[in-house]
Coordinates of C-alpha atoms in Angstrom, one line a residue:
X738 CA -35.5 -4.8 10.3
X739 CA -32.2 -5.2 12.1
X740 CA -30.9 -8.1 14.1
X741 CA -27.3 -7.3 15.0
X742 CA -25.6 -4.4 16.7
X743 CA -22.4 -4.9 14.7
X744 CA -24.1 -4.8 11.3
X745 CA -22.7 -1.4 10.1
X746 CA -23.8 -0.3 13.6
X747 CA -27.3 0.0 12.1
X748 CA -29.5 -1.3 14.9
X749 CA -27.4 0.8 17.4
X750 CA -28.0 3.8 15.2
X751 CA -31.7 3.5 15.6
X752 CA -31.5 3.1 19.3
X753 CA -28.8 5.6 20.0
X754 CA -29.5 9.1 21.4
X755 CA -26.1 10.5 20.7
X756 CA -24.5 11.1 17.3
X757 CA -20.8 11.5 17.6
X758 CA -20.0 12.8 14.2
X759 CA -20.2 16.5 13.5
X760 CA -21.2 17.6 10.0
X761 CA -20.2 21.2 10.3
X762 CA -17.6 20.9 7.6
X763 CA -19.9 19.0 5.3
X764 CA -21.2 20.4 2.0
X765 CA -23.0 17.2 1.0
X766 CA -24.8 14.4 2.8
X767 CA -23.6 10.9 2.5
X768 CA -26.2 10.0 -0.1
X769 CA -25.2 13.0 -2.1
X770 CA -21.6 12.0 -1.8
X771 CA -22.5 8.7 -3.3
X772 CA -23.8 10.2 -6.5
X773 CA -21.6 9.5 -9.5
X774 CA -20.6 13.1 -10.1
X775 CA -19.5 13.6 -6.5
X776 CA -17.6 10.2 -6.4
X777 CA -15.9 11.2 -9.6
X778 CA -14.9 14.7 -8.3
X779 CA -13.5 13.2 -5.1
X780 CA -11.5 10.7 -7.2
X781 CA -10.1 13.4 -9.4
X782 CA -9.1 15.5 -6.3
X783 CA -7.4 12.5 -4.8
X784 CA -5.3 12.0 -7.9
X785 CA -4.4 15.7 -7.9
X786 CA -3.2 15.6 -4.3
X787 CA -1.2 12.5 -5.0
X788 CA 0.4 14.0 -8.1
X789 CA 1.3 17.1 -6.1
X790 CA 2.7 15.1 -3.3
X791 CA 6.3 15.7 -2.2
X792 CA 8.6 13.4 -0.3
X793 CA 9.6 14.9 3.1
X794 CA 11.9 13.7 5.8
X795 CA 11.8 16.2 8.7
X796 CA 11.8 13.7 11.6
X797 CA 15.2 11.9 11.7
X798 CA 16.0 8.7 13.6
X799 CA 12.5 7.2 13.1
X800 CA 10.7 5.1 10.5
X801 CA 7.1 5.8 9.6
X802 CA 5.3 2.5 9.9
X803 CA 1.7 2.0 8.7
X804 CA -0.2 0.2 11.5
X805 CA -3.7 -1.1 11.7
X806 CA -5.4 -1.3 15.1
X807 CA -8.9 -2.7 16.0
X808 CA -8.9 -5.5 13.4
X809 CA -10.5 -8.9 13.5
X810 CA -9.8 -12.2 11.7
X811 CA -11.1 -15.7 12.5
X812 CA -12.5 -14.6 15.8
X813 CA -16.3 -14.8 15.6
X814 CA -19.1 -15.9 13.4
X815 CA -19.7 -12.3 12.3
X816 CA -16.1 -12.0 11.2
X817 CA -15.8 -13.0 7.5
X818 CA -12.0 -12.5 7.1
X819 CA -9.2 -14.9 7.7
X820 CA -5.6 -14.2 8.8
X821 CA -4.1 -15.3 5.4
X822 CA -6.6 -13.0 3.7
X823 CA -5.6 -10.2 6.0
X824 CA -1.9 -10.8 5.4
X825 CA -2.3 -10.7 1.7
X826 CA -4.2 -7.4 1.9
X827 CA -1.5 -5.9 4.1
X828 CA 1.1 -6.7 1.5
X829 CA -1.0 -5.2 -1.3
X830 CA -1.7 -2.0 0.7
X831 CA 1.6 -1.4 2.3
X832 CA 0.6 -2.1 5.9
X833 CA 3.7 -2.8 8.1
X834 CA 2.0 -3.6 11.5
X835 CA -1.2 -5.3 12.4
X836 CA -2.4 -5.1 16.0
X837 CA -5.1 -7.7 16.2
X838 CA -8.1 -7.2 18.5
X839 CA -9.9 -10.6 18.5
X840 CA -13.0 -11.1 20.4
X841 CA -12.4 -13.1 23.6
X842 CA -13.9 -16.6 23.3
X843 CA -12.4 -19.2 25.6
X844 CA -10.9 -21.7 25.4
X845 CA -9.3 -19.9 22.4
X846 CA -6.4 -17.8 23.7
X847 CA -6.2 -14.5 21.9
X848 CA -2.5 -14.2 22.6
X849 CA -1.2 -17.8 22.0
X850 CA -3.7 -19.1 19.5
X851 CA -3.0 -16.5 16.8
X852 CA -0.1 -14.9 14.9
X853 CA 2.7 -13.0 16.6
X854 CA 5.9 -11.6 15.1
X855 CA 7.0 -10.9 11.5
X856 CA 5.2 -12.8 8.8
X857 CA 6.2 -12.0 5.2
X858 CA 7.3 -8.5 6.1
X859 CA 4.2 -7.7 8.2
X860 CA 4.5 -7.5 12.0
X861 CA 1.6 -9.0 13.9
X862 CA 0.9 -8.1 17.6
X863 CA -1.9 -10.1 19.2
X864 CA -4.6 -8.4 21.3
X865 CA -8.3 -8.3 22.0
X866 CA -11.3 -6.0 22.0
X867 CA -12.4 -6.7 25.5
X868 CA -14.1 -4.9 28.5
X869 CA -14.3 -1.6 26.5
X870 CA -10.6 -1.6 25.5
X871 CA -8.2 -2.5 22.8
X872 CA -6.0 -4.8 25.0
X873 CA -2.5 -5.9 24.1
X874 CA -1.0 -7.7 27.1
X875 CA 2.5 -9.1 26.9
X876 CA 1.5 -12.6 27.7
X877 CA -1.7 -14.7 28.0
X878 CA -4.4 -13.6 30.5
X879 CA -6.7 -16.5 29.7
X880 CA -8.8 -17.5 32.7
X881 CA -7.4 -14.7 34.9
X882 CA -10.1 -12.9 36.8
X883 CA -10.3 -9.3 37.9
X884 CA -12.7 -7.5 40.2
X885 CA -12.7 -4.0 38.8
X886 CA -11.8 -2.0 35.7
X887 CA -8.6 -0.7 37.4
X888 CA -7.5 -4.3 38.1
X889 CA -8.1 -5.3 34.5
X890 CA -6.1 -2.3 33.2
X891 CA -3.2 -3.3 35.6
X892 CA -3.4 -6.9 34.4
X893 CA -3.1 -5.9 30.7
X894 CA -0.2 -3.5 31.4
X895 CA 1.9 -5.9 33.4
X896 CA 5.4 -6.2 31.9
X897 CA 4.8 -3.6 29.3
X898 CA 1.4 -4.3 27.8
X899 CA -0.6 -1.6 26.0
X900 CA -4.3 -0.7 26.4
X901 CA -6.5 1.9 24.7
X902 CA -10.0 3.1 25.4
X903 CA -12.3 2.0 22.6
X904 CA -15.7 3.1 21.4
X905 CA -15.7 6.4 23.2
X906 CA -19.3 7.1 22.4
X907 CA -20.3 4.2 24.7
X908 CA -18.1 5.3 27.6
X909 CA -17.3 9.0 27.4
X910 CA -16.6 9.4 31.1
X911 CA -14.1 6.6 31.6
X912 CA -10.8 7.7 32.9
X913 CA -7.7 7.4 30.7
X914 CA -4.9 8.3 33.2
X915 CA -3.8 4.6 33.5
X916 CA -4.1 3.8 29.8
X917 CA -1.7 4.0 26.9
X918 CA -4.3 6.0 25.0
X919 CA -7.6 6.1 23.3
X920 CA -9.3 5.9 19.9
X921 CA -9.6 9.3 18.3
X922 CA -11.4 7.9 15.2
X923 CA -13.5 4.8 15.0
X924 CA -15.0 3.8 11.7
X925 CA -17.9 1.9 13.3
X926 CA -18.8 4.9 15.5
X927 CA -18.6 7.3 12.5
X928 CA -21.4 5.2 10.9
X929 CA -23.8 5.5 13.8
X930 CA -25.4 8.7 12.5
X931 CA -26.1 7.6 9.0
X932 CA -29.9 7.4 9.1
X933 CA -30.4 8.7 5.6
X934 CA -28.0 6.1 4.2
X935 CA -29.9 3.4 6.0
X936 CA -33.0 4.3 4.1
X937 CA -31.2 4.7 0.8
X938 CA -29.4 1.3 1.0
X939 CA -32.5 -1.1 1.0
X940 CA -34.3 1.1 -1.5
X941 CA -31.3 1.0 -3.9
X942 CA -30.8 -2.8 -3.6
X943 CA -34.6 -3.4 -4.1
X944 CA -34.4 -2.0 -7.6
X945 CA -32.9 -3.8 -10.7
X946 CA -31.3 -0.6 -12.0
X947 CA -30.3 0.4 -8.4
X948 CA -28.3 -2.9 -8.0
X949 CA -26.5 -2.4 -11.3
X950 CA -25.6 1.2 -10.4
X951 CA -24.6 0.3 -6.8
X952 CA -22.2 -2.4 -8.1
X953 CA -20.8 -0.2 -10.8
X954 CA -20.1 2.7 -8.5
X955 CA -18.4 0.4 -6.0
X956 CA -16.2 -1.0 -8.7
X957 CA -15.3 2.3 -10.3
X958 CA -14.8 4.3 -7.1
X959 CA -14.2 1.8 -4.3
X960 CA -12.5 4.1 -1.8
X961 CA -14.6 7.1 -2.6
X962 CA -17.7 4.9 -2.0
X963 CA -16.4 3.4 1.2
X964 CA -15.3 6.7 2.6
X965 CA -18.5 8.6 1.8
X966 CA -19.6 8.4 5.5
X967 CA -16.5 9.9 6.9
X968 CA -16.9 12.7 9.5
X969 CA -14.9 14.5 12.2
X970 CA -15.8 12.8 15.5
X971 CA -16.1 15.8 17.7
X972 CA -17.0 13.9 20.9
X973 CA -13.9 11.8 20.5
X974 CA -11.6 14.8 19.9
X975 CA -13.1 16.8 22.8
X976 CA -12.4 14.0 25.3
X977 CA -8.9 13.6 23.8
X978 CA -8.1 17.3 24.2
X979 CA -9.5 17.4 27.7
X980 CA -7.7 14.3 29.0
X981 CA -4.4 15.2 27.2
X982 CA -4.1 18.4 29.3
X983 CA -3.8 16.2 32.4
X984 CA -1.5 13.4 31.0
X985 CA -0.3 11.8 27.8
X986 CA -3.0 10.1 25.9
X987 CA -1.9 8.4 22.7
X988 CA -4.5 8.9 20.0
X989 CA -5.0 6.0 17.6
X990 CA -7.4 5.0 14.8
X991 CA -9.9 2.1 14.9
X992 CA -10.6 0.5 11.5
X993 CA -12.9 -2.0 13.2
X994 CA -12.5 -4.2 10.1
X995 CA -13.9 -7.7 9.9
X996 CA -14.6 -8.2 6.2
X997 CA -18.2 -8.9 7.1
X998 CA -20.1 -6.2 5.2
X999 CA -20.9 -8.6 2.3
X1000 CA -24.5 -8.0 1.4
X1001 CA -26.4 -10.8 -0.1
X1002 CA -29.8 -10.0 -1.7
X1003 CA -32.1 -13.1 -1.6
X1004 CA -35.6 -13.9 -2.7
X1005 CA -38.0 -14.1 0.3
X1006 CA -41.3 -14.4 -1.7
X1007 CA -42.5 -13.4 -5.2
X1008 CA -43.1 -9.9 -3.8
X1009 CA -40.4 -9.6 -1.2
X1010 CA -36.6 -9.7 -0.9
X1011 CA -34.2 -10.0 2.1
X1012 CA -30.7 -8.4 2.6
X1013 CA -28.3 -10.6 4.6
X1014 CA -24.9 -9.9 6.0
X1015 CA -22.0 -12.2 6.8
X1016 CA -22.7 -14.3 9.9
X1017 CA -26.2 -13.1 10.5
X1018 CA -28.9 -15.6 11.5
X1019 CA -31.7 -13.3 10.4
X1020 CA -32.0 -10.9 7.5
X1021 CA -30.9 -7.3 8.2
X1022 CA -33.6 -5.9 6.0
X1023 CA -36.8 -7.4 4.5
X1024 CA -38.4 -5.3 1.8
X1025 CA -41.7 -6.0 0.0
X1026 CA -43.2 -4.7 -3.3
X1027 CA -45.4 -2.1 -1.5
X1028 CA -42.1 -0.3 -0.6
X1029 CA -40.2 -1.2 -3.8
X1030 CA -42.6 -1.9 -6.7
X1031 CA -39.9 -3.3 -9.0
X1032 CA -39.1 -6.3 -6.7
X1033 CA -41.2 -8.7 -8.8
X1034 CA -38.7 -8.1 -11.6
X1035 CA -35.9 -9.3 -9.3
X1036 CA -37.8 -12.4 -8.1
X1037 CA -39.2 -13.5 -11.4
X1038 CA -38.5 -17.2 -12.1
X1039 CA -36.7 -17.5 -8.8
X1040 CA -37.5 -19.5 -5.6
X1041 CA -37.3 -18.3 -2.0
X1042 CA -33.6 -18.4 -0.9
X1043 CA -32.3 -17.9 -4.4
X1044 CA -29.5 -15.2 -4.6
X1045 CA -30.2 -12.1 -6.6
X1046 CA -27.0 -10.2 -6.0
X1047 CA -23.9 -10.1 -3.8
X1048 CA -22.0 -6.9 -3.1
X1049 CA -18.7 -6.9 -1.1
X1050 CA -18.4 -3.5 0.6
X1051 CA -15.5 -4.0 3.0
X1052 CA -12.7 -6.3 1.7
X1053 CA -9.7 -6.0 3.9
X1054 CA -7.8 -4.0 1.2
X1055 CA -10.5 -1.3 1.4
X1056 CA -10.7 -1.2 5.2
X1057 CA -6.9 -1.1 5.6
X1058 CA -6.6 1.8 3.2
X1059 CA -9.3 3.8 4.9
X1060 CA -7.6 4.9 8.1
X1061 CA -4.2 4.2 9.6
X1062 CA -2.2 4.8 12.7
X1063 CA 1.2 5.8 11.5
X1064 CA 3.8 4.9 14.2
X1065 CA 7.2 6.6 14.3
X1066 CA 9.5 3.9 15.6
X1067 CA 13.2 2.9 15.1
X1068 CA 12.6 -0.7 14.2
X1069 CA 9.8 -2.9 13.0
X1070 CA 9.6 -5.1 16.0
X1071 CA 7.2 -5.5 18.9
X1072 CA 9.2 -3.8 21.6
X1073 CA 9.9 -0.7 19.4
X1074 CA 6.3 -0.4 18.3
X1075 CA 5.0 -0.7 21.8
X1076 CA 7.4 1.9 23.1
X1077 CA 6.5 4.3 20.3
X1078 CA 2.8 4.0 21.3
X1079 CA 3.7 4.6 24.9
X1080 CA 5.4 7.8 23.9
X1081 CA 2.6 8.9 21.5
X1082 CA 5.1 9.0 18.6
X1083 CA 2.2 8.5 16.1
X1084 CA -0.4 10.2 14.0
X1085 CA -3.7 9.1 12.5
X1086 CA -4.4 9.5 8.8
X1087 CA -7.1 8.7 6.3
X1088 CA -4.5 7.4 3.9
X1089 CA -7.0 7.0 1.0
X1090 CA -7.0 10.7 0.5
X1091 CA -3.3 10.9 -0.1
X1092 CA -0.2 9.0 1.3
X1093 CA 0.8 11.0 4.4
X1094 CA 4.1 9.2 5.0
X1095 CA 6.7 11.7 6.2
X1096 CA 4.2 14.0 7.9
X1097 CA 5.9 15.8 10.8
X1098 CA 4.9 17.8 13.8
X1099 CA 8.0 18.8 15.7
X1100 CA 9.3 21.4 18.2
X1101 CA 12.5 23.3 17.5
X1102 CA 14.7 25.6 19.4
X1103 CA 16.6 27.7 17.0
X1104 CA 17.9 25.3 14.4
X1105 CA 17.8 22.3 16.7
X1106 CA 14.9 19.8 16.8
X1107 CA 14.2 19.1 20.5
X1108 CA 11.0 17.1 20.3
X1109 CA 8.4 15.4 18.1
X1110 CA 4.7 14.6 18.4
X1111 CA 4.1 12.8 21.7
X1112 CA 7.0 14.4 23.5
X1113 CA 7.0 16.7 26.5
X1114 CA 9.5 19.6 26.4
X1115 CA 10.2 22.4 28.9
X1116 CA 9.1 25.8 27.8
X1117 CA 11.9 28.2 26.8
X1118 CA 12.6 31.2 24.7
X1119 CA 13.0 30.8 20.9
X1120 CA 10.8 27.7 20.8
X1121 CA 8.8 27.0 17.6
X1122 CA 6.3 24.3 16.6
X1123 CA 6.6 23.2 13.0
X1124 CA 4.2 21.2 10.8
X1125 CA 5.1 19.6 7.4
X1126 CA 2.8 17.6 5.2
X1127 CA 3.5 15.9 1.8
X1128 CA 0.8 18.0 0.0
X1129 CA -0.9 21.3 0.7
X1130 CA -4.0 21.4 2.8
X1131 CA -5.6 23.3 5.7
X1132 CA -3.2 23.0 8.6
X1133 CA -4.8 23.7 12.0
X1134 CA -2.9 24.1 15.2
X1135 CA -4.5 23.7 18.6
X1136 CA -3.5 24.6 22.1
X1137 CA -5.5 23.0 25.0
X1138 CA -8.3 22.2 22.5
X1139 CA -8.6 25.7 21.0
X1140 CA -7.4 26.5 17.6
X1141 CA -4.6 29.1 17.7
X1142 CA -3.5 29.2 14.0
X1143 CA -4.8 28.1 10.6
X1144 CA -3.0 28.1 7.3
X1145 CA -3.7 26.7 3.8
X1146 CA -0.2 25.4 3.0
X1147 CA 2.0 22.3 3.2
X1148 CA 3.9 23.7 6.2
X1149 CA 3.4 25.9 9.3
X1150 CA 5.6 27.5 11.9
X1151 CA 4.3 28.7 15.2
X1152 CA 6.3 30.6 17.8
X1153 CA 5.5 29.2 21.3
X1154 CA 4.8 31.9 23.8
X1155 CA 3.3 29.9 26.6
X1156 CA 3.1 26.4 27.9
X1157 CA 0.2 24.1 26.9
X1158 CA -0.8 21.0 25.1
X1159 CA -0.4 21.5 21.3
X1160 CA -1.6 19.3 18.5
X1161 CA -2.0 19.6 14.7
X1162 CA -4.6 18.6 12.1
X1163 CA -4.4 18.7 8.3
X1164 CA -7.6 18.8 6.2
X1165 CA -7.8 18.3 2.5
X1166 CA -10.3 19.7 0.0
X1167 CA -12.1 17.0 -1.9
X1168 CA -15.0 18.0 -4.2
X1169 CA -15.4 21.4 -2.5
X1170 CA -15.4 19.9 1.0
X1171 CA -12.7 20.3 3.6
X1172 CA -12.3 16.8 5.2
X1173 CA -10.0 15.8 8.0
X1174 CA -6.9 13.9 6.8
X1175 CA -4.3 13.9 9.5
X1176 CA -4.5 14.1 13.3
X1177 CA -1.1 14.4 15.1
X1178 CA -0.5 13.4 18.6
X1179 CA 0.3 16.3 21.0
X1180 CA 3.5 18.1 21.9
X1181 CA 3.2 19.0 25.6
X1182 CA 5.1 22.2 26.3
X1183 CA 5.7 22.1 30.1
X1184 CA 6.1 25.0 32.5

């Protein structure tokens, strides 16, 4: 069976007692979403939303930068992607900022032995996935030791570093009051409940017709296929809402991309095949003809170790397009990006649904804009929260974690009658399902 926790999160799925994704909004299972008619319907709805999209510019004085956080390149044997490959994908997909999170592996220094600064129009900020965090110190911390979690946080934050709680499902009770923020969506975590898919995958790739269908659907509907597992991570959002009522917690997205979900189907024996993934020392799956009777057709005239098929599920282009942290900053430089994250001037979006650029969640007093997402403003009369999106969807406004208004539109106004921590979501309808598209950071209306 499985040999690696990182492999789609599959082994961890089987061992985990907690599923973080909530399927309450789902109409179809993941396997149903992967059927041709549903992939086609999602694709058509994506095109419709993109065609109806309007350019908006509500927030003045800021640029909307597409940033990718929790991304790996050249940092471990299980990472298949390289930095040049990542850069090329960023340029193709319109990514402006890459905040690397390399695995710590001394003597390699994750700050000095990688890219930093602008490179062909893309800003790189070095960091690490380490000690349960996405860590972005200002300078090298190689060989520095700490005796507690609190000391580690202080070390990373010295001189203006940023640090975010990662993989909330593994550490739901960790405090966030000394952090820059936390992940509010993690692609790897989202996959941890996909037991039905994990049965479907080896069955499909153990059948000659299944392999042809799999490769064709992935070619015809790459983003729809890749995004079929997407859910609303209720446990992540619940913690974010609770902690944000006490202090600012910048919500960010975790792509957790490695370009390592390249499945190689190999001959194991005349009546058995193996499924391998990038960097694995042992096969992820081994299937025999008792489970899949058409395997002999795949192995005919082949020797053990011969390759039957290769399917690349997660090239960087696909992972980068899937979910993005949009950062509202004045300039595309490291200091401006770091400060914007400190101020929670950001929103998370599944960009593959529709380009969200220009999305706004602001607070107005009369005709004057007095704050944007992430800001704290003092409660006063005639205060109004406004949401604007490039295309129409289901806008949901929350106060202290409870929904206070919902409207199917591309804009919403809400008169503020009491202090609280307010945030907005936008959901889009794809193939008859309402799916989360945008998560805005909070506006804190203070007493």
